[in-house]
Every structure is written in C-alpha cells, then in structure tokens.
Short mmCIF file of C-alpha atoms and ligand atoms in Angstrom, two decimals:
data_model
loop_
_atom_site.label_atom_id
_atom_site.label_comp_id
_atom_site.label_asym_id
_atom_site.label_seq_id
_atom_site.Cartn_x
_atom_site.Cartn_y
_atom_site.Cartn_z
CA MET A 1 -41.51 15.31 -13.83
CA LYS A 2 -40.97 13.78 -10.38
CA THR A 3 -39.49 15.90 -7.63
CA PHE A 4 -37.06 14.83 -4.91
CA TYR A 5 -35.43 16.27 -1.81
CA ILE A 6 -32.34 14.85 -0.16
CA GLU A 7 -30.80 15.66 3.23
CA THR A 8 -27.37 14.34 4.13
CA PHE A 9 -25.90 13.54 7.54
CA GLY A 10 -22.43 12.25 8.34
CA CYS A 11 -19.00 12.33 6.81
CA GLN A 12 -17.59 13.44 3.48
CA MET A 13 -18.09 9.94 2.09
CA ASN A 14 -21.80 10.35 2.71
CA ALA A 15 -21.82 13.86 1.25
CA HIS A 16 -20.18 12.49 -1.88
CA ASP A 17 -22.58 9.52 -2.02
CA SER A 18 -25.42 12.04 -2.03
CA GLU A 19 -23.80 13.83 -4.97
CA LYS A 20 -23.88 10.52 -6.80
CA VAL A 21 -27.49 9.86 -5.85
CA VAL A 22 -28.49 13.37 -7.00
CA GLY A 23 -26.66 12.85 -10.31
CA THR A 24 -28.40 9.53 -10.86
CA LEU A 25 -31.86 10.94 -10.05
CA LEU A 26 -31.40 13.95 -12.33
CA GLU A 27 -30.33 11.59 -15.09
CA LYS A 28 -33.54 9.61 -14.54
CA GLY A 29 -35.57 12.77 -15.06
CA TYR A 30 -36.22 13.75 -11.45
CA GLN A 31 -36.06 17.38 -10.38
CA GLN A 32 -34.37 18.43 -7.12
CA VAL A 33 -36.30 20.75 -4.77
CA ALA A 34 -35.10 22.69 -1.75
CA GLY A 35 -37.48 21.37 0.91
CA PRO A 36 -39.21 18.09 1.83
CA GLU A 37 -42.65 19.75 1.64
CA ASP A 38 -42.51 20.12 -2.14
CA ALA A 39 -40.94 16.74 -2.89
CA GLU A 40 -42.61 13.55 -4.03
CA LEU A 41 -39.52 11.54 -3.08
CA VAL A 42 -37.87 12.45 0.25
CA LEU A 43 -34.46 10.88 0.90
CA TYR A 44 -32.33 10.92 4.03
CA ASN A 45 -28.72 9.83 3.62
CA THR A 46 -27.90 8.81 7.15
CA CYS A 47 -25.00 8.44 9.57
CA SER A 48 -24.72 5.96 12.40
CA ILE A 49 -21.32 6.79 13.84
CA ARG A 50 -22.73 7.92 17.19
CA ASP A 51 -26.14 7.43 18.72
CA LYS A 52 -27.10 11.10 18.29
CA ALA A 53 -26.44 10.90 14.56
CA GLU A 54 -28.65 7.83 14.26
CA GLN A 55 -31.50 9.46 16.19
CA LYS A 56 -31.58 12.45 13.83
CA VAL A 57 -33.11 10.54 10.95
CA PHE A 58 -35.84 9.05 13.13
CA HIS A 59 -36.72 12.54 14.37
CA ARG A 60 -36.96 13.74 10.79
CA LEU A 61 -39.16 10.81 9.80
CA GLN A 62 -41.35 11.31 12.85
CA GLN A 63 -42.22 14.82 11.64
CA PHE A 64 -43.91 13.32 8.59
CA LYS A 65 -45.53 10.30 10.14
CA HIS A 66 -49.06 11.66 10.01
CA ALA A 67 -48.77 13.89 6.98
CA ALA A 68 -47.41 10.91 5.03
CA LYS A 69 -50.68 8.98 5.34
CA ASN A 70 -52.61 11.48 3.28
CA SER A 71 -49.96 12.44 0.79
CA LYS A 72 -48.34 10.77 -2.18
CA LYS A 73 -44.88 11.27 -0.74
CA THR A 74 -42.39 8.43 -0.85
CA PHE A 75 -39.72 8.25 1.87
CA GLY A 76 -36.33 6.62 1.53
CA VAL A 77 -33.57 6.01 4.05
CA LEU A 78 -30.09 5.64 2.57
CA GLY A 79 -26.60 5.27 4.00
CA CYS A 80 -25.21 3.88 7.22
CA VAL A 81 -28.39 3.71 9.37
CA ALA A 82 -30.13 2.00 6.44
CA GLN A 83 -27.40 -0.60 6.26
CA GLN A 84 -27.31 -1.09 10.02
CA GLU A 85 -31.04 -1.28 10.69
CA GLY A 86 -32.18 -2.80 7.38
CA GLU A 87 -35.83 -3.83 7.29
CA ARG A 88 -36.31 -2.85 10.93
CA ILE A 89 -36.65 0.71 9.60
CA PHE A 90 -40.00 -0.25 8.03
CA GLU A 91 -41.23 -1.18 11.51
CA ARG A 92 -39.90 1.93 13.22
CA ALA A 93 -41.18 4.23 10.48
CA PRO A 94 -43.92 2.48 8.45
CA HIS A 95 -44.19 5.33 5.94
CA VAL A 96 -40.68 4.54 4.62
CA SER A 97 -40.67 2.67 1.29
CA LEU A 98 -36.99 2.50 0.41
CA VAL A 99 -34.05 1.34 2.54
CA ALA A 100 -30.70 1.24 0.75
CA GLY A 101 -27.19 0.99 2.17
CA SER A 102 -24.19 2.81 0.76
CA ALA A 103 -22.78 -0.27 -1.00
CA SER A 104 -26.00 -0.68 -2.97
CA TYR A 105 -26.21 2.59 -4.84
CA THR A 106 -25.18 0.94 -8.10
CA LYS A 107 -28.64 -0.63 -7.95
CA LEU A 108 -30.41 2.68 -7.36
CA PRO A 109 -31.91 2.90 -10.87
CA GLU A 110 -33.49 -0.56 -10.42
CA LEU A 111 -34.73 0.35 -6.94
CA LEU A 112 -36.32 3.50 -8.36
CA ILE A 113 -38.18 1.47 -10.97
CA GLN A 114 -39.59 -0.75 -8.22
CA LEU A 115 -40.65 2.35 -6.25
CA GLU A 116 -42.27 3.92 -9.29
CA ALA A 117 -44.18 0.68 -9.84
CA GLY A 118 -45.79 1.31 -6.45
CA ASN A 119 -43.79 -1.22 -4.43
CA ARG A 120 -43.97 -0.10 -0.77
CA ARG A 121 -41.03 -2.11 0.62
CA VAL A 122 -37.93 -1.77 -1.54
CA THR A 123 -34.52 -2.68 -0.14
CA GLY A 124 -30.91 -2.63 -1.34
CA LEU A 125 -28.78 -3.98 1.48
CA SER A 126 -26.20 -6.22 -0.12
CA LEU A 127 -22.64 -5.62 1.05
CA ASP A 128 -20.98 -8.35 -0.98
CA THR A 129 -20.27 -6.10 -3.92
CA ASN A 130 -16.94 -5.66 -5.60
CA GLU A 131 -18.15 -2.64 -7.45
CA THR A 132 -17.61 0.83 -6.19
CA PHE A 133 -20.27 3.35 -6.92
CA ASP A 134 -18.58 4.68 -10.01
CA THR A 135 -21.20 6.66 -11.89
CA PRO A 136 -20.86 9.25 -14.61
CA PHE A 137 -23.86 11.07 -13.14
CA THR A 138 -22.27 12.65 -10.08
CA ARG A 139 -23.71 16.14 -9.47
CA ARG A 140 -21.11 17.90 -7.36
CA ASP A 141 -22.27 20.58 -4.92
CA ASN A 142 -19.04 22.54 -4.80
CA PRO A 143 -17.83 23.98 -8.12
CA HIS A 144 -14.22 24.35 -6.96
CA ARG A 145 -13.32 21.39 -4.76
CA ALA A 146 -14.32 17.91 -5.92
CA TYR A 147 -14.57 14.79 -3.81
CA LEU A 148 -13.07 11.73 -5.46
CA THR A 149 -13.57 8.25 -3.96
CA ILE A 150 -10.50 6.01 -4.11
CA ILE A 151 -11.47 3.29 -1.64
CA GLU A 152 -14.74 2.17 -0.07
CA GLY A 153 -15.39 0.27 3.16
CA CYS A 154 -13.11 -0.61 6.04
CA ASP A 155 -11.25 -3.81 6.95
CA LYS A 156 -10.24 -2.66 10.42
CA ALA A 157 -12.29 -3.63 13.45
CA CYS A 158 -12.00 -0.81 15.95
CA ALA A 159 -13.94 -1.97 18.99
CA TYR A 160 -16.23 1.10 19.10
CA CYS A 161 -17.00 1.55 15.41
CA VAL A 162 -19.97 0.69 13.17
CA VAL A 163 -18.31 1.54 9.86
CA PRO A 164 -17.09 -1.98 9.01
CA PHE A 165 -20.72 -3.11 9.35
CA THR A 166 -22.29 -0.18 7.55
CA ARG A 167 -19.82 0.19 4.70
CA GLY A 168 -18.61 -3.35 4.24
CA PRO A 169 -15.13 -4.61 3.35
CA GLU A 170 -12.46 -2.49 1.67
CA ARG A 171 -12.66 -2.14 -2.09
CA SER A 172 -10.02 0.00 -3.84
CA ARG A 173 -10.62 1.56 -7.20
CA THR A 174 -8.02 1.10 -9.97
CA SER A 175 -5.45 3.89 -10.24
CA GLU A 176 -6.42 4.25 -13.88
CA SER A 177 -10.04 4.91 -12.97
CA VAL A 178 -9.06 7.41 -10.24
CA LEU A 179 -6.74 9.31 -12.57
CA ARG A 180 -9.30 9.31 -15.36
CA GLU A 181 -11.76 11.03 -13.04
CA ALA A 182 -9.07 13.47 -11.82
CA HIS A 183 -8.26 14.43 -15.43
CA SER A 184 -11.91 14.86 -16.28
CA LEU A 185 -12.42 17.02 -13.18
CA ALA A 186 -9.50 19.23 -14.24
CA GLU A 187 -10.97 19.50 -17.73
CA THR A 188 -14.30 20.68 -16.34
CA GLY A 189 -12.52 23.41 -14.36
CA TYR A 190 -11.86 21.88 -10.93
CA THR A 191 -8.51 22.90 -9.44
CA GLU A 192 -8.83 21.11 -6.09
CA VAL A 193 -9.66 17.47 -5.42
CA GLN A 194 -10.12 15.61 -2.17
CA LEU A 195 -9.39 11.90 -2.24
CA LEU A 196 -11.86 10.03 -0.06
CA GLY A 197 -11.95 6.79 1.86
CA GLN A 198 -12.50 5.60 5.42
CA ASN A 199 -8.85 4.64 5.27
CA VAL A 200 -7.33 6.28 2.22
CA ASN A 201 -3.86 5.00 2.97
CA SER A 202 -4.99 1.37 3.00
CA TYR A 203 -5.45 1.97 -0.73
CA ARG A 204 -4.04 -0.81 -2.89
CA ASP A 205 -4.47 -0.54 -6.63
CA PRO A 206 -6.29 -3.72 -7.72
CA SER A 207 -4.83 -3.47 -11.24
CA PRO A 208 -1.45 -5.07 -12.08
CA ALA A 209 0.23 -1.68 -11.50
CA GLY A 210 -0.39 -2.37 -7.78
CA TRP A 211 0.19 1.23 -6.66
CA ASP A 212 0.10 2.12 -2.99
CA PHE A 213 -1.52 5.29 -1.68
CA ALA A 214 1.62 7.46 -1.77
CA ARG A 215 2.09 6.66 -5.45
CA LEU A 216 -1.53 7.46 -6.27
CA LEU A 217 -1.33 10.68 -4.29
CA ALA A 218 1.77 11.84 -6.15
CA ALA A 219 0.21 10.96 -9.52
CA THR A 220 -2.94 12.93 -8.66
CA GLY A 221 -0.73 15.88 -7.72
CA ASN A 222 0.80 15.71 -11.20
CA VAL A 223 -2.51 15.98 -13.07
CA ALA A 224 -2.35 19.16 -15.17
CA GLY A 225 -4.76 21.80 -13.87
CA ILE A 226 -5.05 20.33 -10.36
CA ARG A 227 -3.49 22.82 -7.93
CA ARG A 228 -4.48 21.21 -4.67
CA VAL A 229 -4.96 17.62 -3.54
CA ARG A 230 -6.36 16.75 -0.12
CA PHE A 231 -7.12 13.35 1.37
CA THR A 232 -9.19 11.97 4.25
CA THR A 233 -9.00 9.88 6.38
CA SER A 234 -5.64 8.32 7.14
CA HIS A 235 -5.28 5.44 9.58
CA PRO A 236 -2.05 5.61 11.61
CA ARG A 237 -1.30 1.92 11.18
CA ASP A 238 -1.09 2.20 7.36
CA PHE A 239 0.44 5.67 7.29
CA GLY A 240 3.81 5.13 5.59
CA ARG A 241 6.69 7.54 5.33
CA GLY A 242 6.18 7.62 1.55
CA ILE A 243 3.14 9.85 2.12
CA VAL A 244 5.27 12.50 3.84
CA ASP A 245 7.91 12.20 1.10
CA ALA A 246 5.20 12.71 -1.54
CA ILE A 247 3.95 15.85 0.25
CA ASP A 248 7.54 17.12 0.43
CA GLU A 249 8.08 16.63 -3.28
CA HIS A 250 4.77 17.73 -4.77
CA PRO A 251 3.63 21.27 -3.99
CA ALA A 252 0.14 20.43 -5.26
CA LEU A 253 -0.32 18.03 -2.33
CA CYS A 254 -1.73 20.07 0.55
CA ASN A 255 0.40 20.24 3.66
CA HIS A 256 -2.33 18.92 5.92
CA VAL A 257 -2.75 15.43 7.36
CA HIS A 258 -5.74 14.30 9.40
CA LEU A 259 -4.44 11.40 11.49
CA PRO A 260 -6.97 10.27 14.11
CA VAL A 261 -5.19 9.08 17.26
CA GLN A 262 -8.31 8.37 19.40
CA SER A 263 -6.30 8.06 22.64
CA GLY A 264 -2.84 8.82 24.00
CA SER A 265 -2.77 5.64 26.09
CA SER A 266 -1.37 2.47 24.53
CA ALA A 267 -3.53 0.40 26.88
CA VAL A 268 -6.69 2.09 25.61
CA LEU A 269 -5.48 1.86 22.00
CA ALA A 270 -5.03 -1.89 22.45
CA ARG A 271 -8.54 -2.27 23.85
CA MET A 272 -9.84 -0.14 20.98
CA GLN A 273 -8.11 -2.58 18.58
CA ARG A 274 -6.45 0.33 16.81
CA LEU A 275 -3.39 -1.78 15.85
CA TYR A 276 -0.76 0.81 16.85
CA THR A 277 0.81 2.03 20.07
CA ARG A 278 1.38 5.56 21.24
CA ASP A 279 5.04 5.24 20.17
CA ASP A 280 4.08 4.04 16.68
CA TYR A 281 1.82 7.06 16.37
CA MET A 282 4.44 9.52 17.64
CA ARG A 283 6.94 8.17 15.09
CA ARG A 284 4.56 9.21 12.32
CA ILE A 285 4.18 12.62 13.92
CA GLU A 286 7.99 12.95 13.92
CA TRP A 287 8.11 12.21 10.17
CA MET A 288 5.70 15.06 9.60
CA LYS A 289 7.44 17.46 11.98
CA ASN A 290 10.73 16.76 10.16
CA SER A 291 9.17 17.43 6.78
CA ARG A 292 10.52 20.27 4.63
CA ARG A 293 6.98 21.64 4.55
CA ASP A 294 5.02 22.96 7.49
CA ILE A 295 2.44 20.16 7.68
CA ALA A 296 -0.72 20.93 9.67
CA ILE A 297 -1.78 17.91 11.70
CA THR A 298 -5.34 17.32 12.87
CA THR A 299 -6.94 14.44 14.72
CA ASP A 300 -9.98 12.75 16.26
CA ILE A 301 -10.13 11.78 19.93
CA ILE A 302 -12.63 9.65 21.81
CA VAL A 303 -12.97 10.42 25.52
CA GLY A 304 -14.52 8.03 28.00
CA PHE A 305 -13.88 4.79 26.12
CA PRO A 306 -14.86 1.90 28.45
CA GLY A 307 -12.20 1.40 31.10
CA GLU A 308 -10.38 4.69 30.34
CA THR A 309 -8.76 5.55 33.68
CA GLU A 310 -7.74 8.98 34.91
CA ALA A 311 -4.13 7.99 34.11
CA ASP A 312 -5.09 6.94 30.55
CA PHE A 313 -6.82 10.26 30.08
CA ALA A 314 -3.76 12.11 31.41
CA GLU A 315 -1.74 10.39 28.68
CA THR A 316 -4.12 11.79 26.05
CA VAL A 317 -3.74 15.29 27.51
CA ASP A 318 0.02 14.83 27.43
CA LEU A 319 -0.08 13.62 23.82
CA ILE A 320 -2.02 16.63 22.58
CA ASP A 321 0.46 18.90 24.38
CA GLN A 322 3.32 17.14 22.61
CA VAL A 323 1.82 17.05 19.14
CA GLU A 324 0.24 20.52 19.23
CA TYR A 325 -2.50 19.75 16.72
CA ASP A 326 -3.82 22.44 14.41
CA SER A 327 -7.35 21.26 15.03
CA MET A 328 -9.17 18.30 16.51
CA PHE A 329 -12.57 16.67 16.78
CA ILE A 330 -13.29 15.38 20.27
CA PHE A 331 -16.07 12.80 20.73
CA LYS A 332 -17.61 11.30 23.82
CA TYR A 333 -17.64 7.52 23.45
CA SER A 334 -21.06 6.39 22.24
CA LYS A 335 -22.31 2.79 22.49
CA ARG A 336 -22.95 1.33 19.05
CA PRO A 337 -24.85 -1.81 18.05
CA ASN A 338 -22.86 -4.94 17.15
CA THR A 339 -19.52 -3.48 18.26
CA PRO A 340 -17.21 -5.39 20.64
CA ALA A 341 -16.86 -2.44 23.04
CA LEU A 342 -20.55 -2.77 23.97
CA ALA A 343 -19.66 -5.85 26.00
CA TYR A 344 -16.67 -4.20 27.69
CA GLU A 345 -16.85 -3.50 31.39
CA ASP A 346 -16.37 -0.18 33.15
CA HIS A 347 -18.44 2.09 30.97
CA ILE A 348 -17.70 5.69 31.96
CA PRO A 349 -20.58 7.82 33.31
CA GLU A 350 -21.82 10.56 30.99
CA GLU A 351 -20.82 13.40 33.39
CA GLU A 352 -17.28 12.09 33.50
CA LYS A 353 -17.10 11.92 29.70
CA THR A 354 -18.29 15.50 29.60
CA ARG A 355 -15.67 16.56 32.15
CA ARG A 356 -12.87 14.99 30.08
CA PHE A 357 -14.31 16.45 26.88
CA LEU A 358 -14.25 19.97 28.34
CA ILE A 359 -10.70 19.62 29.66
CA LEU A 360 -9.43 18.61 26.23
CA GLN A 361 -11.45 21.27 24.46
CA GLU A 362 -10.05 24.01 26.68
CA ARG A 363 -6.49 22.74 26.35
CA GLN A 364 -6.74 22.44 22.58
CA ARG A 365 -8.23 25.91 22.27
CA SER A 366 -5.10 27.49 23.71
CA ILE A 367 -2.87 25.29 21.52
CA GLN A 368 -4.78 26.46 18.44
CA MET A 369 -4.60 30.06 19.58
CA ARG A 370 -0.83 29.74 19.85
CA ARG A 371 -0.38 27.87 16.57
CA ASN A 372 -2.62 30.20 14.59
CA GLY A 373 -0.94 33.22 16.21
CA ALA A 374 2.34 32.16 14.59
CA TYR A 375 0.83 32.98 11.17
CA VAL A 376 0.31 36.67 11.89
CA GLY A 377 2.61 38.64 9.60
CA LYS A 378 2.98 35.76 7.13
CA THR A 379 1.59 35.64 3.62
CA GLU A 380 -0.41 32.53 2.76
CA GLU A 381 -1.95 31.39 -0.48
CA VAL A 382 -5.68 30.82 -0.23
CA HIS A 383 -8.20 29.18 -2.49
CA VAL A 384 -11.19 31.53 -2.31
CA GLU A 385 -14.38 29.68 -1.39
CA GLY A 386 -16.91 32.47 -1.24
CA TYR A 387 -17.98 35.73 0.36
CA ASN A 388 -19.48 36.25 3.80
CA LEU A 389 -22.15 38.95 3.55
CA ALA A 390 -22.46 39.24 7.33
CA THR A 391 -18.79 40.06 7.92
CA GLY A 392 -18.02 41.62 4.53
CA GLN A 393 -15.03 39.34 4.07
CA TRP A 394 -13.94 36.88 1.43
CA ILE A 395 -13.56 33.34 2.71
CA GLY A 396 -10.30 31.61 1.82
CA ARG A 397 -8.70 28.32 2.74
CA THR A 398 -4.98 27.74 3.06
CA SER A 399 -3.21 24.60 1.92
CA GLN A 400 -3.06 23.66 5.61
CA ASN A 401 -6.88 23.68 5.62
CA LYS A 402 -7.13 26.79 7.80
CA THR A 403 -9.91 29.26 7.11
CA LEU A 404 -8.42 32.67 6.28
CA ASN A 405 -11.06 35.39 5.93
CA PHE A 406 -9.82 38.50 4.19
CA HIS A 407 -10.55 41.95 2.81
CA ASP A 408 -9.68 42.99 -0.68
CA MET A 409 -9.55 46.73 -1.36
CA GLU A 410 -9.96 46.34 -5.11
CA LEU A 411 -13.00 44.08 -4.94
CA PRO A 412 -14.51 44.53 -1.46
CA ALA A 413 -17.54 42.42 -2.43
CA PRO A 414 -18.81 40.45 -5.42
CA ALA A 415 -20.11 42.93 -8.00
CA GLU A 416 -21.40 42.95 -11.57
CA GLY A 417 -20.48 39.34 -12.14
CA ARG A 418 -17.01 39.88 -10.69
CA THR A 419 -15.91 37.54 -7.94
CA LEU A 420 -12.76 36.23 -6.32
CA THR A 421 -14.37 32.85 -5.63
CA GLY A 422 -12.36 30.04 -7.19
CA GLN A 423 -9.17 32.10 -7.43
CA TYR A 424 -5.84 31.45 -5.69
CA LEU A 425 -4.58 34.59 -3.98
CA ASP A 426 -1.86 35.63 -1.58
CA VAL A 427 -3.21 36.97 1.69
CA LEU A 428 -1.28 38.68 4.48
CA VAL A 429 -2.41 37.29 7.84
CA THR A 430 -3.12 40.13 10.25
CA ARG A 431 -5.11 38.45 13.02
CA ALA A 432 -5.54 34.98 14.46
CA GLY A 433 -8.25 33.30 16.51
CA PRO A 434 -8.43 29.73 17.74
CA ASN A 435 -10.51 28.60 14.78
CA SER A 436 -9.56 30.88 11.92
CA LEU A 437 -7.21 33.53 10.58
CA ALA A 438 -8.02 36.96 9.15
CA GLY A 439 -6.10 39.15 6.78
CA GLN A 440 -5.74 41.44 3.87
CA ARG A 441 -5.14 40.50 0.28
CA ALA A 442 -1.40 40.89 -0.28
CA GLY A 443 -0.41 43.56 -2.72
CA SER A 444 -3.72 45.39 -2.38
CA SER A 445 -3.23 49.06 -1.74
CA SER A 446 -4.22 49.40 1.91
CA ILE A 447 -3.67 47.36 5.01
CA HIS A 448 -5.71 49.58 7.31
CA SER A 449 -7.70 46.61 8.48
CA ARG A 450 -4.59 45.30 10.17
CA MET A 451 -5.65 46.50 13.62
CA GLN A 452 -9.39 46.02 13.16
N1 SAH B 1 -11.93 5.83 9.46
C1 SAH B 1 -11.57 6.91 10.24
C2 SAH B 1 -12.68 7.60 11.02
C3 SAH B 1 -14.07 7.15 10.93
S1 SAH B 1 -15.29 7.77 11.99
C4 SAH B 1 -10.50 6.47 11.22
O1 SAH B 1 -10.32 5.30 11.45
O2 SAH B 1 -9.85 7.30 11.76
C5 SAH B 1 -14.78 9.37 12.52
C6 SAH B 1 -14.49 9.46 13.96
O3 SAH B 1 -15.64 9.20 14.74
C7 SAH B 1 -13.47 8.46 14.48
O4 SAH B 1 -12.18 8.85 14.20
C8 SAH B 1 -13.77 8.42 15.95
O5 SAH B 1 -13.03 9.40 16.64
C9 SAH B 1 -15.25 8.80 16.02
N2 SAH B 1 -16.06 7.65 16.43
C10 SAH B 1 -16.26 6.49 15.76
N3 SAH B 1 -17.05 5.67 16.48
C11 SAH B 1 -17.36 6.31 17.63
C12 SAH B 1 -18.12 5.97 18.79
N4 SAH B 1 -18.72 4.80 18.91
N5 SAH B 1 -18.22 6.89 19.78
C13 SAH B 1 -17.60 8.08 19.68
N6 SAH B 1 -16.87 8.45 18.62
C14 SAH B 1 -16.74 7.58 17.60
FE1 SF4 B 2 -14.04 2.76 12.13
FE2 SF4 B 2 -11.65 1.96 12.80
FE3 SF4 B 2 -12.52 1.54 10.32
FE4 SF4 B 2 -11.94 4.00 11.13
S1 SF4 B 2 -10.50 2.30 10.94
S2 SF4 B 2 -13.73 3.38 10.01
S3 SF4 B 2 -12.57 4.00 13.25
S4 SF4 B 2 -13.30 0.62 12.19
FE1 F3S B 3 -21.35 8.21 9.50
FE2 F3S B 3 -21.32 6.25 7.81
FE3 F3S B 3 -19.69 8.27 7.50
S1 F3S B 3 -21.57 6.06 9.96
S2 F3S B 3 -19.31 8.93 9.57
S3 F3S B 3 -21.85 8.37 7.37
S4 F3S B 3 -19.26 6.15 7.07
#
C-alpha cells in the first residue's frame, strides 16, 4: 500500500479541495500518514493570495531538496501556486513530479497513474473545464460541519487578486446536485453545512430551474436534519436583499454574513475594480441591520493599496466605526503576478502599510470588545465543536460564528465515551473578550464560574 501526506494552505475552498483529494487517494488504495517523513507521496495544496502564502510552499519543498535525491519520495504541488506557476515549479524545485491546479482535480486518478508509471513531470493545468470537482470520494475532516461547494472560480477582476487566474472562470453546480449532497450529508449525520465559493452569491443554477443564491440558500435550510447553514464568501456587488430575507425567514440559516469591503473609499474601490461604491456597500449593511435577526457582519480589508491616501484610509476607519463589524481580517496589500495593480503607481511603503494595519487592528479590537460585551447575560445556542484540555472548557460556536467556550457542571470533561461534541446546547454568556465569549451551560446546576 502506498502512503501519502498532504498539507493544506489557504482558504476553505482549498481545505475542501484537499478533502476531495484525500478521498480520491484513499479510494485508489493509498494510506494517509501524519508526517511527510513517512510518506511516499508528499502533497502541498497551496495558496497564492499573498506573497507570504506563496513562499511557504517553496520553503517546505526546500527542506526536502537534498533528502529527496536519495529517497523514493514523490512530491506534488497542487492548488493556486501550481496553477499560477505551472511548469516553472519544476525549475524552482526539481524534485517535484506533479503540478496540478485546482480545476484539474477531476483528472487526479489519471495523473496518479502517470506518476505510478514513473513519469517525473506530470501536469494538470487546464482551466477550460466545465466540470466541478464533484467526487463521491470526499473524506471530510470535520465530522459535524461539512463544506459543500456550490460554485467554483471567479469572474470578477479585482485589480489586486490572483484568484481569477488560479481558479478560472465561474462554474455553478446545479441546484439538484447541491441539494443531493446536502441530503446525503444529513443522512450521514451532519447537522451543519457551509456552502462554499469565491463568490457564493454570484451563484446561478445552470439547470432550467435557474435558481439564484438566495433560493438555493433557503432550500438548503429546509433540508431535514440540517440545523445550520453557513456560506462564504459573498461579494457586495451581487449581494441581493433576497439573502437577508432568506436569513430572516429560515432559522436554520446562520445569522452571520462575511461581506468583504476592502476599503471605505469609493476612489480606492474604483481603482480596485470592486464594482461597488461605499454607498452601495452601506445600503447592504442597512438591509442587514434592519433584519429581524441580529446578523453578525464580518469583513476583509486591504490596507496600503497603491495610491491609498491618508484621506482614503481615514474613510476606511470611518466605515469600520459606522458598521461595527463583529470581526475582520486586515491584510497589507501584497503585489501579485499578472494583476493590474502591479502596474499602478504610488505603491505604499511597507512601514506605512504596517502603521495603517495597526491603527485598524486597535480600533477594531475595541469595537469587538464592545460588541461581544453586549452578549454577557444572554443565552446563546452553541454547536459544540470539541473540548479544550488546556482550559478545561467545551468549545462552542454560536450561529453568529462567535466562539463561546463554556463549562458544564454535569459533564466537566469528556469521559467514558460521553461527550458534548456535536450537540446543540444553550449557554449563558458570562464573560466577553475581543475574540471570544465564555459561559456556563444554561440550566446546569451552578453558575459559580460567572466571576472567574
Ligand atoms: N472572493 C472573496 C475573497 C477572496 S481572497 C472576495 O472577493 O471577497 C480573501 C481576501 O484576501 C480578500 O478579501 C482580500 O481582502 C485579500 N486579498 C486578496 N488579494 C490580496 C492581495 N494582493 N494583497 C492583500 N490582500 C489580498
Ligand atoms: Fe479575488 Fe475579487 Fe474574485 Fe474575490 S471577487 S476572488 S477578491 S477577483
Ligand atoms: Fe489562496 Fe487560492 Fe484560496 S489563492 S485564498 S487558496 S482560492
């Protein structure tokens, strides 16, 4: 039996792609091992979104450069760096034998046969595929929350972003195929699904039913046995009011929306080619703030985009004060190959990017402190994800995607096969920090931990 090891970098799409690769390899009779040392086939599923992410895989490969000469190990680079760099990877790391982009995984079984036949330069780099990687062999990592791809690729052309090059054009999956997988996940015991796509709300059912994203979302929320539905990522331009209406009407749809704004300045947004203005974005925020449900809103921001002035940056600071996000990812602009922004003038010095990054981070920290503080004294339903041995607390997640760690007097820790993991429980929030909440299982006999 052949052994393999896989390490994954990047976003949830990549994590899910790896689950599909693992499923396919297991089906082909390979055995997964925990470290690269013991593996005959070593795979890196890579991310290229920022330069640092891209460098990671070359560091990893470097570690094996000499050892590889004397061993029978086969190295493969998958994912976004593979797609972006293609055969150049063989030059940068000559011990690599397989380079396959994320749109080529349907061909993985064929590529494996070529590898097994001793071929030292195997590639799968085609992007002109209409197929999505729809395989029955997915081996999901998480037994409670399942990723479910609804759309692949991206048809936008944000001036800073490699994804349209690395993931190819948008391909939506039929609603029938999505719902079939959702039903089968429910049958195997999953209660939570996360719909995935670079732009989930650009979803357009290719079958005659022609559903839009809101319709698909609502239908997924109606699948018997599914208690929670999440979705990432939404693009503001295609974010219709129907999505907020669906969340209002279907309790199974989580009250959390990740809506990356990137900048609070319409001038910067135009240069980023984001296809919306600050006002367009704020209108969508208003829809959510006026929802019957308390929708948590999170975002991504890029600081130091070429030409971002102090006044542009001040508009971003003002926007985050207005929206009061529940959480955000802040990124320093990173130059990426092939992207239009590379040729822009007025690149911002690294120290200035860092200064802006720290200002936003500090500001957002106090916003999160305040927002999370408002939950103290409230009871929230959590889906229990596990147990933290170090803190002696159960780890739960609220519908709003907040981590809520809690004590349970009846079952303080997993014991004799008993666990709370996978259950939905009410938890009284007793403390709040900027990044998480803490509490006590509601209805359990003691709340002494309240002041701890
Ligand atoms: N499709 C999603 C996000 C994809 S990438 C969307 O359009 O919102 C995730 C995040 O990485 C982006 O939202 C952006 O904030 C960040 N990002 C992408 N390219 C980047 C670059 N060149 N430099 C810094 N951050 C970048
Ligand atoms: Fe990148 Fe823009 Fe597409 Fe998002 S919408 S993946 S940021 S090009
Ligand atoms: Fe990275 Fe590719 Fe995802 S570049 S963020 S792994 S789509």
